[in-house]
Amino acid sequence: TEARDAYGGHVARRDALVRTVRELGGVPRPAEAAYALPYEVRTPGDVERLAADIEDKVAGAYSDLVRAAQGPLRREAADALSEAAVRAARWRGVGVAFPGLAERSDRAKHS
C-alpha cells in the first residue's frame, strides 16, 4: 500500500513537472520503457532497500532542482525533496544527514 501510494505521488509530480517544462518552452524527456535493477531483488528486505535507493535518487534529482529553480518551483522541489527523504527513511529505517546530496548521504549511511 505504501509503495502504491508513493508511486501515485511520483506520477502526479512527474505530470506536473512535464507541464512546467512545456510552459517554460522545453521538451520533457519521456520515461524509459524499462529500467535495469541495480541488484537482484528476491526478498522483502531487498524490496525495501530498492525502494529506499529509488527515493534517494529522486531526492537527488529534486535537490538539483532546488538549486536551479526560483520562486514557487523551488518550493515545490523542496517539498518533493523532503517527501522523498521521509519515504527513504521509512523504507530504510533511518534517515540521512543530507538527503539529496549523494556524497554526504553515502558517507552518513556508512559511518
mmCIF file of N, CA and C in Angstrom:
data_model
loop_
_atom_site.group_PDB
_atom_site.id
_atom_site.type_symbol
_atom_site.label_atom_id
_atom_site.label_comp_id
_atom_site.label_asym_id
_atom_site.label_seq_id
_atom_site.Cartn_x
_atom_site.Cartn_y
_atom_site.Cartn_z
ATOM 1 N N THR A 1 0.832 -1.195 0.000
ATOM 2 C CA THR A 1 0.000 0.000 0.000
ATOM 3 C C THR A 1 0.873 1.254 0.000
ATOM 4 N N GLU A 2 1.904 1.247 0.849
ATOM 5 C CA GLU A 2 2.788 2.423 0.919
ATOM 6 C C GLU A 2 3.497 2.651 -0.413
ATOM 7 N N ALA A 3 3.946 1.572 -1.044
ATOM 8 C CA ALA A 3 4.631 1.704 -2.336
ATOM 9 C C ALA A 3 3.673 2.216 -3.405
ATOM 10 N N ARG A 4 2.440 1.723 -3.413
ATOM 11 C CA ARG A 4 1.448 2.196 -4.386
ATOM 12 C C ARG A 4 1.140 3.675 -4.176
ATOM 13 N N ASP A 5 0.997 4.076 -2.931
ATOM 14 C CA ASP A 5 0.737 5.487 -2.634
ATOM 15 C C ASP A 5 1.900 6.370 -3.086
ATOM 16 N N ALA A 6 3.119 5.922 -2.804
ATOM 17 C CA ALA A 6 4.305 6.686 -3.220
ATOM 18 C C ALA A 6 4.363 6.788 -4.741
ATOM 19 N N TYR A 7 4.067 5.683 -5.414
ATOM 20 C CA TYR A 7 4.070 5.684 -6.877
ATOM 21 C C TYR A 7 3.069 6.708 -7.412
ATOM 22 N N GLY A 8 1.874 6.730 -6.834
ATOM 23 C CA GLY A 8 0.873 7.706 -7.257
ATOM 24 C C GLY A 8 1.361 9.128 -7.074
ATOM 25 N N GLY A 9 2.029 9.388 -5.966
ATOM 26 C CA GLY A 9 2.593 10.713 -5.731
ATOM 27 C C GLY A 9 3.674 11.070 -6.735
ATOM 28 N N HIS A 10 4.516 10.088 -7.056
ATOM 29 C CA HIS A 10 5.573 10.332 -8.048
ATOM 30 C C HIS A 10 4.973 10.629 -9.425
ATOM 31 N N VAL A 11 3.945 9.893 -9.808
ATOM 32 C CA VAL A 11 3.313 10.115 -11.111
ATOM 33 C C VAL A 11 2.691 11.509 -11.166
ATOM 34 N N ALA A 12 2.033 11.916 -10.092
ATOM 35 C CA ALA A 12 1.426 13.248 -10.063
ATOM 36 C C ALA A 12 2.495 14.334 -10.178
ATOM 37 N N ARG A 13 3.616 14.186 -9.452
ATOM 38 C CA ARG A 13 4.690 15.185 -9.536
ATOM 39 C C ARG A 13 5.329 15.179 -10.924
ATOM 40 N N ARG A 14 5.503 13.987 -11.486
ATOM 41 C CA ARG A 14 6.067 13.902 -12.837
ATOM 42 C C ARG A 14 5.189 14.648 -13.831
ATOM 43 N N ASP A 15 3.888 14.411 -13.760
ATOM 44 C CA ASP A 15 2.969 15.071 -14.689
ATOM 45 C C ASP A 15 3.004 16.591 -14.518
ATOM 46 N N ALA A 16 3.086 17.053 -13.283
ATOM 47 C CA ALA A 16 3.174 18.494 -13.027
ATOM 48 C C ALA A 16 4.476 19.060 -13.591
ATOM 49 N N LEU A 17 5.567 18.327 -13.425
ATOM 50 C CA LEU A 17 6.854 18.803 -13.959
ATOM 51 C C LEU A 17 6.845 18.828 -15.484
ATOM 52 N N VAL A 18 6.202 17.845 -16.105
ATOM 53 C CA VAL A 18 6.087 17.828 -17.567
ATOM 54 C C VAL A 18 5.360 19.090 -18.034
ATOM 55 N N ARG A 19 4.266 19.430 -17.356
ATOM 56 C CA ARG A 19 3.532 20.649 -17.710
ATOM 57 C C ARG A 19 4.404 21.888 -17.531
ATOM 58 N N THR A 20 5.157 21.939 -16.432
ATOM 59 C CA THR A 20 6.014 23.101 -16.169
ATOM 60 C C THR A 20 7.100 23.228 -17.229
ATOM 61 N N VAL A 21 7.724 22.131 -17.590
ATOM 62 C CA VAL A 21 8.773 22.170 -18.617
ATOM 63 C C VAL A 21 8.191 22.687 -19.929
ATOM 64 N N ARG A 22 7.016 22.195 -20.293
ATOM 65 C CA ARG A 22 6.382 22.662 -21.533
ATOM 66 C C ARG A 22 6.039 24.150 -21.458
ATOM 67 N N GLU A 23 5.508 24.588 -20.309
ATOM 68 C CA GLU A 23 5.165 26.003 -20.145
ATOM 69 C C GLU A 23 6.395 26.897 -20.258
ATOM 70 N N LEU A 24 7.553 26.367 -19.866
ATOM 71 C CA LEU A 24 8.795 27.135 -19.956
ATOM 72 C C LEU A 24 9.457 27.011 -21.330
ATOM 73 N N GLY A 25 8.798 26.308 -22.266
ATOM 74 C CA GLY A 25 9.298 26.194 -23.626
ATOM 75 C C GLY A 25 10.209 25.010 -23.866
ATOM 76 N N GLY A 26 10.334 24.133 -22.907
ATOM 77 C CA GLY A 26 11.185 22.959 -23.060
ATOM 78 C C GLY A 26 10.424 21.757 -23.588
ATOM 79 N N VAL A 27 11.177 20.728 -23.861
ATOM 80 C CA VAL A 27 10.601 19.464 -24.310
ATOM 81 C C VAL A 27 10.979 18.401 -23.289
ATOM 82 N N PRO A 28 10.005 17.928 -22.509
ATOM 83 C CA PRO A 28 10.330 16.917 -21.489
ATOM 84 C C PRO A 28 10.782 15.613 -22.129
ATOM 85 N N ARG A 29 11.722 14.983 -21.512
ATOM 86 C CA ARG A 29 12.212 13.690 -21.990
ATOM 87 C C ARG A 29 11.278 12.597 -21.468
ATOM 88 N N PRO A 30 10.802 11.727 -22.345
ATOM 89 C CA PRO A 30 9.907 10.666 -21.874
ATOM 90 C C PRO A 30 10.642 9.659 -20.996
ATOM 91 N N ALA A 31 9.883 8.997 -20.153
ATOM 92 C CA ALA A 31 10.456 7.959 -19.295
ATOM 93 C C ALA A 31 10.933 6.785 -20.147
ATOM 94 N N GLU A 32 11.929 6.090 -19.643
ATOM 95 C CA GLU A 32 12.407 4.886 -20.314
ATOM 96 C C GLU A 32 11.316 3.817 -20.273
ATOM 97 N N ALA A 33 11.320 2.930 -21.246
ATOM 98 C CA ALA A 33 10.327 1.854 -21.286
ATOM 99 C C ALA A 33 10.552 0.858 -20.153
ATOM 100 N N ALA A 34 11.797 0.676 -19.762
ATOM 101 C CA ALA A 34 12.133 -0.264 -18.684
ATOM 102 C C ALA A 34 13.464 0.156 -18.086
ATOM 103 N N TYR A 35 13.705 -0.319 -16.896
ATOM 104 C CA TYR A 35 14.941 0.003 -16.199
ATOM 105 C C TYR A 35 15.581 -1.281 -15.700
ATOM 106 N N ALA A 36 16.907 -1.336 -15.749
ATOM 107 C CA ALA A 36 17.629 -2.466 -15.173
ATOM 108 C C ALA A 36 17.764 -2.218 -13.674
ATOM 109 N N LEU A 37 17.471 -3.225 -12.886
ATOM 110 C CA LEU A 37 17.627 -3.084 -11.440
ATOM 111 C C LEU A 37 19.107 -3.082 -11.084
ATOM 112 N N PRO A 38 19.498 -2.324 -10.067
ATOM 113 C CA PRO A 38 20.912 -2.225 -9.711
ATOM 114 C C PRO A 38 21.457 -3.471 -9.017
ATOM 115 N N TYR A 39 20.580 -4.339 -8.556
ATOM 116 C CA TYR A 39 20.971 -5.593 -7.897
ATOM 117 C C TYR A 39 19.763 -6.526 -7.901
ATOM 118 N N GLU A 40 20.011 -7.755 -7.579
ATOM 119 C CA GLU A 40 18.946 -8.756 -7.561
ATOM 120 C C GLU A 40 17.979 -8.478 -6.405
ATOM 121 N N VAL A 41 16.706 -8.549 -6.706
ATOM 122 C CA VAL A 41 15.675 -8.293 -5.701
ATOM 123 C C VAL A 41 14.858 -9.567 -5.526
ATOM 124 N N ARG A 42 15.073 -10.229 -4.374
ATOM 125 C CA ARG A 42 14.398 -11.512 -4.135
ATOM 126 C C ARG A 42 13.612 -11.552 -2.827
ATOM 127 N N THR A 43 14.004 -10.765 -1.862
ATOM 128 C CA THR A 43 13.394 -10.848 -0.544
ATOM 129 C C THR A 43 12.672 -9.538 -0.215
ATOM 130 N N PRO A 44 11.789 -9.558 0.768
ATOM 131 C CA PRO A 44 11.168 -8.296 1.193
ATOM 132 C C PRO A 44 12.213 -7.250 1.606
ATOM 133 N N GLY A 45 13.301 -7.689 2.209
ATOM 134 C CA GLY A 45 14.369 -6.755 2.570
ATOM 135 C C GLY A 45 14.997 -6.110 1.346
ATOM 136 N N ASP A 46 15.172 -6.907 0.280
ATOM 137 C CA ASP A 46 15.701 -6.359 -0.977
ATOM 138 C C ASP A 46 14.755 -5.307 -1.549
ATOM 139 N N VAL A 47 13.458 -5.580 -1.452
ATOM 140 C CA VAL A 47 12.455 -4.647 -1.966
ATOM 141 C C VAL A 47 12.520 -3.329 -1.184
ATOM 142 N N GLU A 48 12.617 -3.414 0.128
ATOM 143 C CA GLU A 48 12.708 -2.202 0.943
ATOM 144 C C GLU A 48 13.987 -1.430 0.641
ATOM 145 N N ARG A 49 15.082 -2.145 0.472
ATOM 146 C CA ARG A 49 16.358 -1.496 0.130
ATOM 147 C C ARG A 49 16.243 -0.781 -1.217
ATOM 148 N N LEU A 50 15.632 -1.452 -2.201
ATOM 149 C CA LEU A 50 15.463 -0.845 -3.516
ATOM 150 C C LEU A 50 14.562 0.391 -3.422
ATOM 151 N N ALA A 51 13.480 0.294 -2.670
ATOM 152 C CA ALA A 51 12.584 1.445 -2.511
ATOM 153 C C ALA A 51 13.337 2.629 -1.905
ATOM 154 N N ALA A 52 14.153 2.374 -0.893
ATOM 155 C CA ALA A 52 14.939 3.449 -0.277
ATOM 156 C C ALA A 52 15.945 4.027 -1.274
ATOM 157 N N ASP A 53 16.591 3.168 -2.048
ATOM 158 C CA ASP A 53 17.556 3.641 -3.047
ATOM 159 C C ASP A 53 16.879 4.499 -4.115
ATOM 160 N N ILE A 54 15.682 4.079 -4.541
ATOM 161 C CA ILE A 54 14.950 4.868 -5.535
ATOM 162 C C ILE A 54 14.601 6.238 -4.964
ATOM 163 N N GLU A 55 14.117 6.258 -3.734
ATOM 164 C CA GLU A 55 13.769 7.543 -3.117
ATOM 165 C C GLU A 55 15.005 8.424 -2.952
ATOM 166 N N ASP A 56 16.157 7.825 -2.660
ATOM 167 C CA ASP A 56 17.404 8.607 -2.582
ATOM 168 C C ASP A 56 17.708 9.273 -3.923
ATOM 169 N N LYS A 57 17.521 8.531 -5.014
ATOM 170 C CA LYS A 57 17.783 9.088 -6.339
ATOM 171 C C LYS A 57 16.780 10.189 -6.681
ATOM 172 N N VAL A 58 15.528 9.980 -6.302
ATOM 173 C CA VAL A 58 14.506 11.009 -6.506
ATOM 174 C C VAL A 58 14.879 12.264 -5.716
ATOM 175 N N ALA A 59 15.294 12.079 -4.479
ATOM 176 C CA ALA A 59 15.705 13.213 -3.651
ATOM 177 C C ALA A 59 16.872 13.948 -4.308
ATOM 178 N N GLY A 60 17.803 13.217 -4.899
ATOM 179 C CA GLY A 60 18.929 13.845 -5.586
ATOM 180 C C GLY A 60 18.486 14.701 -6.757
ATOM 181 N N ALA A 61 17.524 14.203 -7.523
ATOM 182 C CA ALA A 61 17.014 14.981 -8.663
ATOM 183 C C ALA A 61 16.319 16.246 -8.179
ATOM 184 N N TYR A 62 15.510 16.122 -7.132
ATOM 185 C CA TYR A 62 14.837 17.313 -6.609
ATOM 186 C C TYR A 62 15.820 18.270 -5.946
ATOM 187 N N SER A 63 16.897 17.752 -5.376
ATOM 188 C CA SER A 63 17.923 18.620 -4.811
ATOM 189 C C SER A 63 18.542 19.494 -5.909
ATOM 190 N N ASP A 64 18.789 18.886 -7.072
ATOM 191 C CA ASP A 64 19.308 19.656 -8.204
ATOM 192 C C ASP A 64 18.325 20.750 -8.613
ATOM 193 N N LEU A 65 17.028 20.415 -8.616
ATOM 194 C CA LEU A 65 16.017 21.395 -8.996
ATOM 195 C C LEU A 65 15.915 22.511 -7.958
ATOM 196 N N VAL A 66 16.053 22.175 -6.684
ATOM 197 C CA VAL A 66 16.043 23.212 -5.648
ATOM 198 C C VAL A 66 17.153 24.219 -5.917
ATOM 199 N N ARG A 67 18.347 23.717 -6.261
ATOM 200 C CA ARG A 67 19.476 24.620 -6.522
ATOM 201 C C ARG A 67 19.263 25.475 -7.767
ATOM 202 N N ALA A 68 18.546 24.934 -8.770
ATOM 203 C CA ALA A 68 18.413 25.634 -10.052
ATOM 204 C C ALA A 68 17.177 26.518 -10.152
ATOM 205 N N ALA A 69 16.157 26.241 -9.378
ATOM 206 C CA ALA A 69 14.867 26.920 -9.536
ATOM 207 C C ALA A 69 14.750 28.124 -8.612
ATOM 208 N N GLN A 70 13.696 28.896 -8.874
ATOM 209 C CA GLN A 70 13.362 30.045 -8.035
ATOM 210 C C GLN A 70 11.858 30.045 -7.796
ATOM 211 N N GLY A 71 11.438 30.804 -6.817
ATOM 212 C CA GLY A 71 10.019 31.015 -6.573
ATOM 213 C C GLY A 71 9.243 29.751 -6.257
ATOM 214 N N PRO A 72 8.015 29.666 -6.784
ATOM 215 C CA PRO A 72 7.139 28.531 -6.468
ATOM 216 C C PRO A 72 7.713 27.180 -6.912
ATOM 217 N N LEU A 73 8.422 27.158 -8.031
ATOM 218 C CA LEU A 73 9.003 25.895 -8.488
ATOM 219 C C LEU A 73 10.054 25.406 -7.495
ATOM 220 N N ARG A 74 10.829 26.325 -6.943
ATOM 221 C CA ARG A 74 11.824 25.932 -5.932
ATOM 222 C C ARG A 74 11.136 25.376 -4.690
ATOM 223 N N ARG A 75 10.040 25.972 -4.271
ATOM 224 C CA ARG A 75 9.279 25.486 -3.108
ATOM 225 C C ARG A 75 8.735 24.088 -3.377
ATOM 226 N N GLU A 76 8.183 23.880 -4.582
ATOM 227 C CA GLU A 76 7.665 22.561 -4.953
ATOM 228 C C GLU A 76 8.778 21.521 -4.932
ATOM 229 N N ALA A 77 9.941 21.891 -5.452
ATOM 230 C CA ALA A 77 11.075 20.968 -5.467
ATOM 231 C C ALA A 77 11.537 20.643 -4.048
ATOM 232 N N ALA A 78 11.558 21.651 -3.182
ATOM 233 C CA ALA A 78 11.955 21.422 -1.785
ATOM 234 C C ALA A 78 10.958 20.504 -1.083
ATOM 235 N N ASP A 79 9.673 20.706 -1.358
ATOM 236 C CA ASP A 79 8.654 19.827 -0.773
ATOM 237 C C ASP A 79 8.834 18.389 -1.266
ATOM 238 N N ALA A 80 9.083 18.231 -2.562
ATOM 239 C CA ALA A 80 9.274 16.896 -3.125
ATOM 240 C C ALA A 80 10.534 16.234 -2.563
ATOM 241 N N LEU A 81 11.593 17.009 -2.395
ATOM 242 C CA LEU A 81 12.826 16.501 -1.797
ATOM 243 C C LEU A 81 12.551 15.996 -0.385
ATOM 244 N N SER A 82 11.842 16.778 0.383
ATOM 245 C CA SER A 82 11.511 16.401 1.753
ATOM 246 C C SER A 82 10.672 15.123 1.797
ATOM 247 N N GLU A 83 9.671 15.044 0.942
ATOM 248 C CA GLU A 83 8.816 13.850 0.908
ATOM 249 C C GLU A 83 9.613 12.606 0.533
ATOM 250 N N ALA A 84 10.497 12.719 -0.458
ATOM 251 C CA ALA A 84 11.319 11.577 -0.865
ATOM 252 C C ALA A 84 12.250 11.150 0.266
ATOM 253 N N ALA A 85 12.818 12.114 0.977
ATOM 254 C CA ALA A 85 13.720 11.795 2.092
ATOM 255 C C ALA A 85 12.974 11.071 3.206
ATOM 256 N N VAL A 86 11.757 11.503 3.481
ATOM 257 C CA VAL A 86 10.958 10.843 4.523
ATOM 258 C C VAL A 86 10.617 9.418 4.103
ATOM 259 N N ARG A 87 10.218 9.242 2.842
ATOM 260 C CA ARG A 87 9.909 7.882 2.368
ATOM 261 C C ARG A 87 11.150 6.992 2.422
ATOM 262 N N ALA A 88 12.297 7.520 2.022
ATOM 263 C CA ALA A 88 13.536 6.736 2.071
ATOM 264 C C ALA A 88 13.844 6.326 3.506
ATOM 265 N N ALA A 89 13.671 7.239 4.432
ATOM 266 C CA ALA A 89 13.930 6.928 5.844
ATOM 267 C C ALA A 89 12.977 5.854 6.351
ATOM 268 N N ARG A 90 11.731 5.909 5.926
ATOM 269 C CA ARG A 90 10.774 4.864 6.333
ATOM 270 C C ARG A 90 11.188 3.504 5.802
ATOM 271 N N TRP A 91 11.566 3.458 4.523
ATOM 272 C CA TRP A 91 11.966 2.182 3.923
ATOM 273 C C TRP A 91 13.254 1.656 4.560
ATOM 274 N N ARG A 92 14.177 2.551 4.838
ATOM 275 C CA ARG A 92 15.483 2.152 5.342
ATOM 276 C C ARG A 92 15.485 1.944 6.858
ATOM 277 N N GLY A 93 14.587 2.659 7.532
ATOM 278 C CA GLY A 93 14.545 2.583 8.983
ATOM 279 C C GLY A 93 15.385 3.649 9.650
ATOM 280 N N VAL A 94 16.056 4.463 8.858
ATOM 281 C CA VAL A 94 16.890 5.550 9.379
ATOM 282 C C VAL A 94 17.055 6.595 8.277
ATOM 283 N N GLY A 95 17.143 7.850 8.677
ATOM 284 C CA GLY A 95 17.344 8.919 7.708
ATOM 285 C C GLY A 95 18.826 9.179 7.478
ATOM 286 N N VAL A 96 19.092 10.092 6.575
ATOM 287 C CA VAL A 96 20.470 10.511 6.305
ATOM 288 C C VAL A 96 20.581 11.995 6.630
ATOM 289 N N ALA A 97 21.777 12.434 6.897
ATOM 290 C CA ALA A 97 22.003 13.812 7.324
ATOM 291 C C ALA A 97 21.686 14.832 6.229
ATOM 292 N N PHE A 98 22.013 14.526 4.994
ATOM 293 C CA PHE A 98 21.839 15.475 3.899
ATOM 294 C C PHE A 98 21.106 14.804 2.731
ATOM 295 N N PRO A 99 19.791 14.597 2.855
ATOM 296 C CA PRO A 99 19.074 13.925 1.764
ATOM 297 C C PRO A 99 19.186 14.720 0.471
ATOM 298 N N GLY A 100 19.386 13.990 -0.604
ATOM 299 C CA GLY A 100 19.523 14.625 -1.901
ATOM 300 C C GLY A 100 20.945 14.964 -2.283
ATOM 301 N N LEU A 101 21.849 14.908 -1.335
ATOM 302 C CA LEU A 101 23.266 15.153 -1.625
ATOM 303 C C LEU A 101 23.994 13.823 -1.497
ATOM 304 N N ALA A 102 24.151 13.136 -2.609
ATOM 305 C CA ALA A 102 24.643 11.761 -2.617
ATOM 306 C C ALA A 102 25.966 11.594 -1.879
ATOM 307 N N GLU A 103 26.913 12.498 -2.108
ATOM 308 C CA GLU A 103 28.226 12.324 -1.489
ATOM 309 C C GLU A 103 28.141 12.388 0.035
ATOM 310 N N ARG A 104 27.251 13.172 0.574
ATOM 311 C CA ARG A 104 27.104 13.265 2.037
ATOM 312 C C ARG A 104 26.212 12.161 2.560
ATOM 313 N N SER A 105 25.166 11.802 1.816
ATOM 314 C CA SER A 105 24.274 10.735 2.246
ATOM 315 C C SER A 105 25.013 9.415 2.305
ATOM 316 N N ASP A 106 25.841 9.120 1.307
ATOM 317 C CA ASP A 106 26.601 7.877 1.295
ATOM 318 C C ASP A 106 27.521 7.788 2.510
ATOM 319 N N ARG A 107 28.178 8.884 2.820
ATOM 320 C CA ARG A 107 29.073 8.895 3.984
ATOM 321 C C ARG A 107 28.289 8.647 5.264
ATOM 322 N N ALA A 108 27.120 9.238 5.383
ATOM 323 C CA ALA A 108 26.309 9.083 6.590
ATOM 324 C C ALA A 108 25.837 7.646 6.749
ATOM 325 N N LYS A 109 25.475 6.980 5.641
ATOM 326 C CA LYS A 109 24.998 5.613 5.710
ATOM 327 C C LYS A 109 26.076 4.656 6.155
ATOM 328 N N HIS A 110 27.329 4.980 5.856
ATOM 329 C CA HIS A 110 28.433 4.056 6.142
ATOM 330 C C HIS A 110 29.212 4.415 7.386
ATOM 331 N N SER A 111 28.790 5.449 8.112
ATOM 332 C CA SER A 111 29.538 5.822 9.310
ATOM 333 C C SER A 111 28.881 5.319 10.561
#
